[in-house]
Coordinates of C-alpha atoms and ligand atoms in Angstrom, one line a residue:
M1 CA 27.8 47.0 -132.8
K2 CA 27.8 43.1 -132.1
I3 CA 30.0 41.6 -129.5
G4 CA 31.0 38.3 -129.2
V5 CA 33.3 37.4 -125.7
I6 CA 34.8 33.3 -124.9
G7 CA 35.2 32.6 -122.0
A8 CA 32.5 32.8 -119.5
G9 CA 34.9 32.8 -116.4
Y10 CA 35.5 35.8 -113.9
V11 CA 37.0 38.0 -117.0
G12 CA 34.2 37.3 -119.7
L13 CA 30.7 37.0 -117.3
I14 CA 31.7 40.7 -116.4
T15 CA 32.8 42.2 -120.4
S16 CA 29.7 40.3 -121.0
V17 CA 27.5 41.7 -118.9
C18 CA 28.8 45.0 -118.9
L19 CA 28.7 45.6 -122.3
A20 CA 25.6 43.9 -122.6
D21 CA 24.0 46.5 -120.1
R22 CA 25.4 49.5 -121.9
G23 CA 23.1 48.6 -124.9
Y24 CA 25.6 46.6 -127.1
A25 CA 24.4 43.1 -128.0
V26 CA 26.9 40.1 -126.4
Q27 CA 27.2 36.7 -127.1
C28 CA 28.9 34.6 -124.5
W29 CA 31.0 31.3 -124.8
D30 CA 31.6 28.1 -123.0
S31 CA 31.9 24.9 -122.5
D32 CA 31.3 24.4 -119.3
E33 CA 27.0 22.9 -120.1
R34 CA 26.7 23.6 -116.6
K35 CA 27.3 27.3 -116.5
I36 CA 26.1 27.3 -119.6
S37 CA 23.0 26.6 -118.0
L38 CA 22.6 29.3 -114.6
L39 CA 24.2 31.7 -116.4
S40 CA 20.8 30.6 -118.8
S41 CA 18.4 30.8 -116.0
G42 CA 19.5 34.2 -114.7
K43 CA 22.3 32.7 -112.0
S44 CA 25.6 33.5 -111.3
P45 CA 28.4 31.0 -111.0
I46 CA 30.7 33.1 -109.3
F47 CA 29.5 35.1 -105.9
E48 CA 30.6 38.7 -107.3
E49 CA 28.2 41.1 -105.2
S50 CA 27.0 43.1 -107.8
L51 CA 26.8 40.9 -110.6
E52 CA 23.1 39.3 -110.7
P53 CA 21.0 42.3 -110.8
L54 CA 22.6 42.7 -114.2
L55 CA 23.2 39.5 -115.3
K56 CA 18.7 38.9 -115.3
K57 CA 18.8 42.8 -116.2
N58 CA 20.2 41.7 -119.8
I59 CA 19.6 37.5 -120.3
G60 CA 18.2 36.5 -123.5
K61 CA 17.4 40.5 -124.4
N62 CA 20.9 41.8 -124.4
F63 CA 22.7 38.8 -123.4
S64 CA 22.8 35.3 -124.6
V65 CA 25.0 33.0 -123.4
E66 CA 25.9 29.4 -125.7
N67 CA 28.3 26.5 -126.3
V68 CA 31.4 27.5 -127.5
S69 CA 30.7 24.6 -130.7
K70 CA 28.4 26.8 -132.1
M71 CA 30.6 29.6 -132.7
P72 CA 32.5 29.6 -135.6
G73 CA 29.8 28.9 -138.4
K74 CA 27.8 33.0 -135.9
L75 CA 31.0 34.6 -136.2
K76 CA 30.4 36.5 -138.9
D77 CA 27.8 37.9 -137.3
F78 CA 30.7 39.9 -134.6
D79 CA 32.8 42.6 -134.9
V80 CA 34.7 42.3 -131.8
V81 CA 35.5 38.7 -130.3
F82 CA 36.8 39.5 -127.1
V83 CA 39.3 36.2 -125.6
C84 CA 38.5 35.7 -122.2
V85 CA 39.3 32.1 -121.2
G86 CA 41.4 30.9 -118.0
T87 CA 45.7 31.1 -118.2
P88 CA 46.0 28.1 -114.9
S89 CA 50.0 28.1 -114.0
R90 CA 51.5 24.7 -115.6
Q91 CA 54.0 22.5 -112.8
D92 CA 56.8 25.0 -112.8
G93 CA 54.8 28.3 -112.6
S94 CA 54.6 28.9 -116.4
V95 CA 52.0 29.8 -118.0
D96 CA 48.8 27.4 -119.5
L97 CA 47.6 27.8 -123.3
T98 CA 45.7 25.1 -124.0
Q99 CA 42.6 27.6 -123.3
I100 CA 43.6 30.0 -125.6
Y101 CA 45.1 28.0 -128.5
S102 CA 41.6 26.5 -128.2
A103 CA 39.8 29.5 -128.5
A104 CA 42.5 30.2 -131.7
D105 CA 41.3 27.3 -133.3
S106 CA 37.4 27.7 -132.6
I107 CA 37.9 31.4 -133.9
A108 CA 40.6 30.2 -137.0
M109 CA 37.0 27.6 -138.0
G110 CA 35.0 30.9 -138.5
L111 CA 37.0 33.2 -140.1
K112 CA 38.6 30.5 -142.7
S113 CA 34.8 30.0 -143.4
L114 CA 33.7 33.6 -143.5
G115 CA 37.4 33.7 -146.5
G116 CA 38.0 37.4 -145.5
G117 CA 34.5 38.7 -146.6
K118 CA 35.1 40.5 -142.7
R119 CA 37.5 42.0 -140.9
I120 CA 36.6 40.7 -136.7
L121 CA 38.8 42.0 -134.3
I122 CA 40.0 39.7 -132.2
V123 CA 40.7 41.0 -128.4
V124 CA 42.9 39.2 -125.9
K125 CA 41.7 40.1 -122.8
S126 CA 42.9 37.0 -120.9
T127 CA 46.3 37.5 -118.4
V128 CA 49.4 36.2 -121.1
I129 CA 53.5 36.3 -121.2
P130 CA 54.8 38.8 -123.9
G131 CA 54.3 37.5 -127.2
T132 CA 51.7 35.3 -126.9
T133 CA 49.2 37.7 -128.7
E134 CA 52.0 38.2 -131.4
E135 CA 52.4 34.8 -131.1
L136 CA 48.2 33.4 -131.8
K137 CA 48.2 35.7 -134.5
R138 CA 50.9 34.0 -136.4
Y139 CA 49.6 30.5 -135.6
L140 CA 45.9 32.6 -136.6
E141 CA 47.5 32.5 -140.4
K142 CA 48.9 29.6 -140.6
K143 CA 45.4 27.9 -139.8
T144 CA 43.7 30.2 -142.2
G145 CA 45.3 31.6 -144.9
L146 CA 43.6 34.8 -143.7
K147 CA 46.4 38.4 -143.5
S148 CA 46.2 40.0 -140.1
G149 CA 45.4 43.4 -139.9
G150 CA 43.1 43.3 -143.5
D151 CA 41.8 40.4 -142.7
F152 CA 41.5 40.4 -139.8
G153 CA 42.5 42.3 -136.9
I154 CA 44.4 41.6 -133.1
A155 CA 44.5 43.3 -130.3
M156 CA 45.4 42.9 -126.9
S157 CA 43.3 45.0 -123.6
P158 CA 44.7 43.5 -120.0
E159 CA 41.3 43.3 -117.2
F160 CA 42.4 45.3 -114.1
L161 CA 39.1 43.9 -112.5
R162 CA 38.8 42.8 -108.4
E163 CA 37.2 39.6 -108.2
G164 CA 34.5 41.1 -105.6
L165 CA 35.0 44.7 -106.9
A166 CA 34.4 43.5 -110.1
V167 CA 31.5 44.8 -112.0
K168 CA 32.4 48.6 -110.1
D169 CA 36.1 48.2 -111.6
F170 CA 35.1 48.0 -115.4
F171 CA 32.7 51.0 -115.2
Y172 CA 35.0 52.6 -112.9
P173 CA 38.4 51.4 -113.9
D174 CA 41.6 53.9 -113.5
R175 CA 43.0 53.3 -116.7
M176 CA 42.1 51.4 -119.9
V177 CA 45.0 49.5 -122.5
F178 CA 45.1 48.5 -125.4
G179 CA 47.9 47.0 -127.6
V180 CA 46.8 46.8 -131.1
E181 CA 48.2 46.7 -134.8
E182 CA 46.7 49.0 -136.3
K183 CA 45.3 52.6 -135.3
K184 CA 42.1 52.6 -136.4
D185 CA 41.7 49.5 -134.1
Y186 CA 42.5 51.4 -131.1
A187 CA 39.8 53.7 -132.4
L188 CA 37.2 51.0 -132.7
L189 CA 37.9 49.7 -128.8
S190 CA 38.4 53.3 -128.1
S191 CA 35.1 54.0 -129.2
L192 CA 33.9 51.0 -127.6
F193 CA 34.3 52.0 -124.4
A194 CA 33.6 55.6 -124.8
F195 CA 30.9 55.2 -121.4
V196 CA 33.9 55.1 -119.0
K197 CA 35.9 57.8 -118.1
C198 CA 39.1 57.4 -116.9
P199 CA 42.4 58.0 -119.0
M200 CA 43.0 54.8 -122.6
M201 CA 46.8 54.3 -123.1
E202 CA 47.3 52.7 -126.7
T203 CA 50.6 50.3 -126.4
D204 CA 51.6 47.3 -129.1
L205 CA 50.5 43.8 -127.7
K206 CA 53.6 42.9 -125.9
T207 CA 53.7 46.1 -123.7
A208 CA 50.2 45.7 -122.9
E209 CA 50.7 42.4 -121.9
M210 CA 53.7 43.3 -120.0
I211 CA 51.6 46.3 -118.1
K212 CA 49.6 43.5 -116.6
Y213 CA 52.5 41.4 -115.4
A214 CA 53.8 44.6 -114.1
S215 CA 51.6 45.9 -112.2
N216 CA 50.1 42.7 -110.2
A217 CA 54.0 42.5 -109.6
F218 CA 53.7 45.4 -108.1
L219 CA 51.3 44.8 -106.0
A220 CA 51.6 42.0 -104.8
T221 CA 56.2 43.1 -104.3
K222 CA 54.3 46.9 -101.6
I223 CA 53.0 43.1 -99.7
S224 CA 55.2 41.3 -99.8
F225 CA 57.4 44.3 -99.2
I226 CA 54.7 45.6 -95.5
N227 CA 55.6 42.1 -94.2
E228 CA 58.4 41.9 -94.6
I229 CA 58.6 45.4 -92.9
G230 CA 55.7 44.1 -90.4
N231 CA 57.6 40.8 -89.5
L232 CA 60.7 42.7 -88.4
G233 CA 58.1 45.4 -86.8
K234 CA 56.3 42.4 -84.8
K235 CA 59.8 41.7 -82.7
L236 CA 60.6 45.5 -82.0
G237 CA 57.3 46.0 -81.4
I238 CA 56.6 47.8 -84.1
D239 CA 53.2 48.2 -85.4
A240 CA 53.0 48.2 -89.9
Y241 CA 49.9 49.6 -90.0
E242 CA 51.5 52.9 -88.6
V243 CA 54.8 52.0 -90.2
A244 CA 52.1 52.0 -93.7
K245 CA 50.1 54.6 -92.8
G246 CA 52.8 57.3 -92.4
M247 CA 55.0 56.3 -95.7
G248 CA 51.6 56.3 -97.6
L249 CA 52.3 60.1 -96.4
D250 CA 53.9 59.8 -99.2
S251 CA 53.2 60.4 -102.3
R252 CA 55.3 58.8 -104.9
I253 CA 54.4 55.9 -102.1
G254 CA 50.5 56.0 -101.6
P255 CA 48.9 54.1 -98.7
K256 CA 47.6 50.8 -100.7
F257 CA 48.4 47.9 -101.3
L258 CA 50.0 48.3 -98.1
E259 CA 48.0 46.3 -95.3
A260 CA 50.0 44.0 -93.9
G261 CA 49.2 41.0 -92.6
I262 CA 49.6 36.5 -94.1
G263 CA 49.4 37.2 -97.1
F264 CA 48.4 37.5 -100.5
G265 CA 45.9 34.4 -102.2
G266 CA 43.7 34.3 -104.9
S267 CA 43.9 33.0 -108.6
C268 CA 46.3 36.1 -109.4
F269 CA 48.9 37.9 -107.9
P270 CA 50.6 34.3 -107.8
K271 CA 50.1 32.9 -110.4
D272 CA 51.4 35.9 -112.4
V273 CA 54.4 36.4 -110.7
K274 CA 55.5 33.4 -110.3
A275 CA 54.7 33.2 -114.8
L276 CA 56.8 36.2 -115.5
V277 CA 59.4 34.7 -113.3
A278 CA 59.1 31.6 -115.5
K279 CA 59.8 34.1 -117.8
F280 CA 62.6 35.6 -116.3
K281 CA 64.5 32.0 -116.4
Q282 CA 63.4 30.9 -120.3
E283 CA 64.8 34.0 -121.1
K284 CA 68.0 34.2 -118.1
I285 CA 67.6 36.8 -116.9
S286 CA 67.9 36.9 -112.6
A287 CA 64.3 38.1 -111.3
A288 CA 65.8 38.2 -107.4
V289 CA 62.7 40.6 -106.5
L290 CA 60.4 38.9 -108.2
E291 CA 62.0 35.3 -105.9
S292 CA 61.3 36.7 -102.8
V293 CA 58.0 38.7 -102.8
M294 CA 57.0 35.2 -103.6
A295 CA 59.4 33.0 -101.2
I296 CA 57.9 36.2 -97.9
N297 CA 54.0 34.7 -99.4
E298 CA 55.1 31.2 -99.0
K299 CA 56.1 31.7 -95.3
Q300 CA 53.5 34.6 -94.3
P301 CA 51.2 32.4 -93.8
L302 CA 53.8 30.4 -91.4
L303 CA 54.6 33.7 -89.1
L304 CA 50.9 33.1 -87.8
V305 CA 50.5 30.0 -86.4
E306 CA 54.6 30.3 -84.7
V307 CA 52.6 34.1 -83.3
A308 CA 49.8 31.8 -81.4
C309 CA 52.8 28.2 -80.9
R310 CA 54.1 30.9 -78.8
R311 CA 51.5 31.7 -76.4
E312 CA 49.2 28.1 -76.7
G313 CA 52.6 25.6 -76.4
S314 CA 51.6 22.3 -78.9
F315 CA 48.4 21.8 -80.4
K316 CA 47.6 19.2 -80.5
G317 CA 44.2 17.7 -79.5
K318 CA 43.2 21.7 -78.8
A319 CA 39.6 23.3 -80.7
V320 CA 40.9 25.5 -82.7
G321 CA 39.3 28.0 -84.3
V322 CA 39.4 29.2 -87.7
L323 CA 37.4 32.3 -88.9
G324 CA 38.0 33.3 -92.4
L325 CA 38.7 30.7 -95.7
A326 CA 38.5 33.5 -98.6
F327 CA 41.3 35.3 -99.7
K328 CA 40.3 38.0 -98.4
A329 CA 36.4 38.9 -97.4
G330 CA 33.8 39.6 -100.9
T331 CA 34.6 36.3 -102.5
D332 CA 34.2 32.6 -102.0
D333 CA 37.6 32.5 -104.0
M334 CA 39.2 29.8 -102.0
R335 CA 42.0 30.1 -104.8
E336 CA 45.6 30.1 -102.9
S337 CA 43.7 31.4 -100.3
R338 CA 46.3 31.9 -97.7
A339 CA 43.7 29.8 -94.8
I340 CA 45.4 26.9 -96.8
P341 CA 48.7 26.4 -95.7
I342 CA 46.9 27.9 -91.6
V343 CA 44.6 25.6 -91.5
N344 CA 47.1 22.6 -93.5
A345 CA 49.4 23.0 -90.6
L346 CA 47.8 23.4 -88.1
V347 CA 46.1 19.7 -88.2
S348 CA 49.6 19.0 -89.6
E349 CA 50.1 19.8 -85.5
G350 CA 47.4 17.1 -84.4
A351 CA 44.3 20.6 -84.1
K352 CA 41.5 20.0 -84.1
V353 CA 39.4 22.8 -86.7
I354 CA 36.3 25.0 -86.6
A355 CA 36.4 26.9 -88.5
F356 CA 33.7 29.3 -90.7
D357 CA 32.9 31.7 -93.9
P358 CA 29.8 33.7 -95.4
E359 CA 30.5 32.2 -98.6
A360 CA 33.0 29.8 -99.6
T361 CA 32.9 26.7 -97.2
D362 CA 31.7 24.5 -100.0
N363 CA 35.1 25.3 -102.0
A364 CA 36.5 24.6 -98.8
R365 CA 35.2 21.8 -97.9
K366 CA 37.2 20.5 -101.5
I367 CA 39.7 21.2 -100.0
F368 CA 39.1 20.1 -97.1
G369 CA 37.1 17.3 -97.1
S370 CA 36.6 16.0 -93.3
K371 CA 39.9 17.1 -92.3
I372 CA 38.1 20.1 -90.6
N373 CA 35.1 20.8 -89.3
Y374 CA 33.3 23.5 -90.4
A375 CA 30.5 25.4 -88.7
S376 CA 27.4 27.7 -90.1
N377 CA 28.8 31.5 -87.8
A378 CA 31.1 32.5 -86.1
K379 CA 29.9 32.9 -82.6
D380 CA 29.7 28.5 -83.1
V381 CA 32.9 28.4 -84.0
I382 CA 34.1 31.2 -81.0
S383 CA 32.0 29.4 -78.0
K384 CA 33.6 25.9 -79.3
C385 CA 37.3 27.3 -79.0
D386 CA 40.6 27.2 -77.5
F387 CA 41.8 30.2 -79.8
I388 CA 40.9 31.6 -82.5
F389 CA 42.5 32.5 -85.6
V390 CA 41.2 35.0 -87.8
L391 CA 41.9 34.5 -91.8
T392 CA 39.8 36.7 -93.7
A393 CA 38.4 40.7 -93.2
W394 CA 34.5 39.4 -93.5
P395 CA 33.7 43.2 -91.9
E396 CA 31.5 40.9 -89.7
F397 CA 34.5 38.8 -87.7
K398 CA 34.7 42.4 -86.1
E399 CA 31.7 43.0 -83.8
D400 CA 33.4 42.2 -80.8
I401 CA 32.5 38.5 -80.6
Y402 CA 35.1 37.1 -79.1
G403 CA 34.6 36.8 -74.7
S404 CA 38.4 36.0 -73.0
K405 CA 39.3 34.5 -76.3
H406 CA 42.5 34.1 -77.3
V407 CA 42.4 35.1 -80.8
Y408 CA 45.4 34.8 -83.6
D409 CA 44.3 38.0 -86.5
G410 CA 46.1 37.4 -89.6
R411 CA 44.4 40.6 -91.1
R412 CA 44.7 43.7 -88.8
I413 CA 40.3 43.0 -88.7
L414 CA 40.8 44.0 -86.0
P415 CA 42.2 47.5 -84.4
G416 CA 43.2 45.9 -80.5
K417 CA 46.3 46.3 -80.2
S418 CA 48.8 43.2 -79.6
G419 CA 49.3 41.2 -76.4
G420 CA 46.4 40.7 -73.5
N421 CA 43.8 38.4 -75.5
Y422 CA 44.9 39.7 -78.7
E423 CA 48.2 39.0 -81.2
G424 CA 48.2 40.3 -84.5
I425 CA 50.9 39.2 -86.8
C426 CA 52.6 42.1 -88.0
W427 CA 52.3 44.7 -85.6
Ligands
UGA1 C1 44.2 41.8 -108.3 C2 44.3 42.7 -108.8 O1 44.4 43.8 -107.3 C3 43.8 43.2 -110.0 O2 43.7 44.7 -110.4 C4 43.5 42.4 -111.4 O3 43.0 42.4 -112.5 C5 43.7 41.0 -110.4 O4 44.2 40.7 -109.4 C6 43.5 39.7 -111.8 O5 44.4 39.6 -112.5 O6 42.8 38.5 -111.9 P1 42.3 40.5 -106.3 O7 42.7 39.2 -107.1 O8 40.5 40.3 -107.1 O9 42.5 41.1 -107.5 O10 42.9 40.4 -105.2 P2 44.1 42.0 -104.4 O11 42.3 42.7 -104.9 O12 44.4 43.2 -105.4 O13 43.4 40.5 -104.1 C7 44.7 40.0 -103.9 C8 45.7 39.2 -102.3 O14 46.2 40.0 -101.6 C9 44.3 38.8 -101.6 O15 44.2 37.7 -100.7 C10 44.5 40.3 -100.5 O16 43.5 40.2 -99.1 C11 45.5 40.1 -100.0 N1 46.0 42.7 -100.0 C12 45.7 43.2 -101.0 C13 47.4 42.2 -98.9 O17 47.4 41.1 -97.9 N2 47.6 43.2 -98.3 C14 47.2 44.9 -99.4 O18 47.2 45.9 -98.8 C15 46.0 44.3 -100.2

């Protein structure tokens, strides 16, 4: 079976490289020449620890990558094509489908030249609002004059992998969801992924799309929920992690995603919850829960600044250390990182910020530029600063490195009880 993948972003790369590693011949297409040349030399354009060894092993063998302009002429050689392009937020929170439709134009060109000679299954893996894959199908039909079902198949299979753990999540997912219009497409996809041992669910296109949004929105809700409980707990002298432990022992609740802190960031939760809220609005339905989830998440990082301010007074002219800038440990990704509003607040209060992150400094420079200083290790930050904010749970920040400095912990990286030199946000 020959597999094509459009988009060499997070989802596209992991899908391509992991399927190639399982013995499939995989061709990936992207429009970014820098990415193509990096990948062709075996280097990953993203920081994902276990990806590069698999990439090096498979590049030029089962896996290759080239410009998407070459795709239409080659489409006939492929059995399944995954669409893994980005679906960023527009200004109003709704999804920008420009990349989806640009991929659709390339697919349409290829399908048209095939003229229905071979049935290729197009599988949308990008996160798209319910109804999008069906619209895409109609768009392809209109552009090519072909009929879905007979001439080409369409499916929607959401991706649930986490950054930093993406390869592991690909091979050992909790479940796979295949939204299809025909039984044979479910059979094809479940046999393609037969090497993955997990429950596989067959459903329709728009339910598959909704499962992805509802899953991310639910996890984001758990986080904002425990943060809200933790904010009250902070006032009452109650540790949110003890509360979460007690709650999590109830198997109906479970212990995961109840880690209180400065909130959720990354390329997915904020974008997906906003997109879902925008869809509620478009359908004129109240999204009270999800709007609150976002509102809590917006305020949450600034509460840590308030905790510090209560104790330190004004930040003006003070050297303030920031350990951790990435949206979570194990990645260099700064997108929607909760460190961004914290650093901006400190700078606007007149603090001299000195920051360190083991991986995200290059990306941080693109956001903060010379507004802050960048150190090359944690000890340097601690020695130069009056007090320290810990914003990402990198394991090296757990070490006993703080001496007598005041520490404000947004990620429960230190097991310390609040009081003395140490303050947590929700404990
Ligand atoms: C998330 C989902 O976990 C994946 O299942 C999904 O596939 C992915 O989005 C996506 O849609 O592509 P990811 O963004 O990589 O994955 O990161 P998570 O590990 O879920 O963490 C998201 C944010 O929530 C981080 O800022 C993290 O620090 C925060 N978080 C997580 C908490 O504040 N508390 C928790 O208990 C868990």
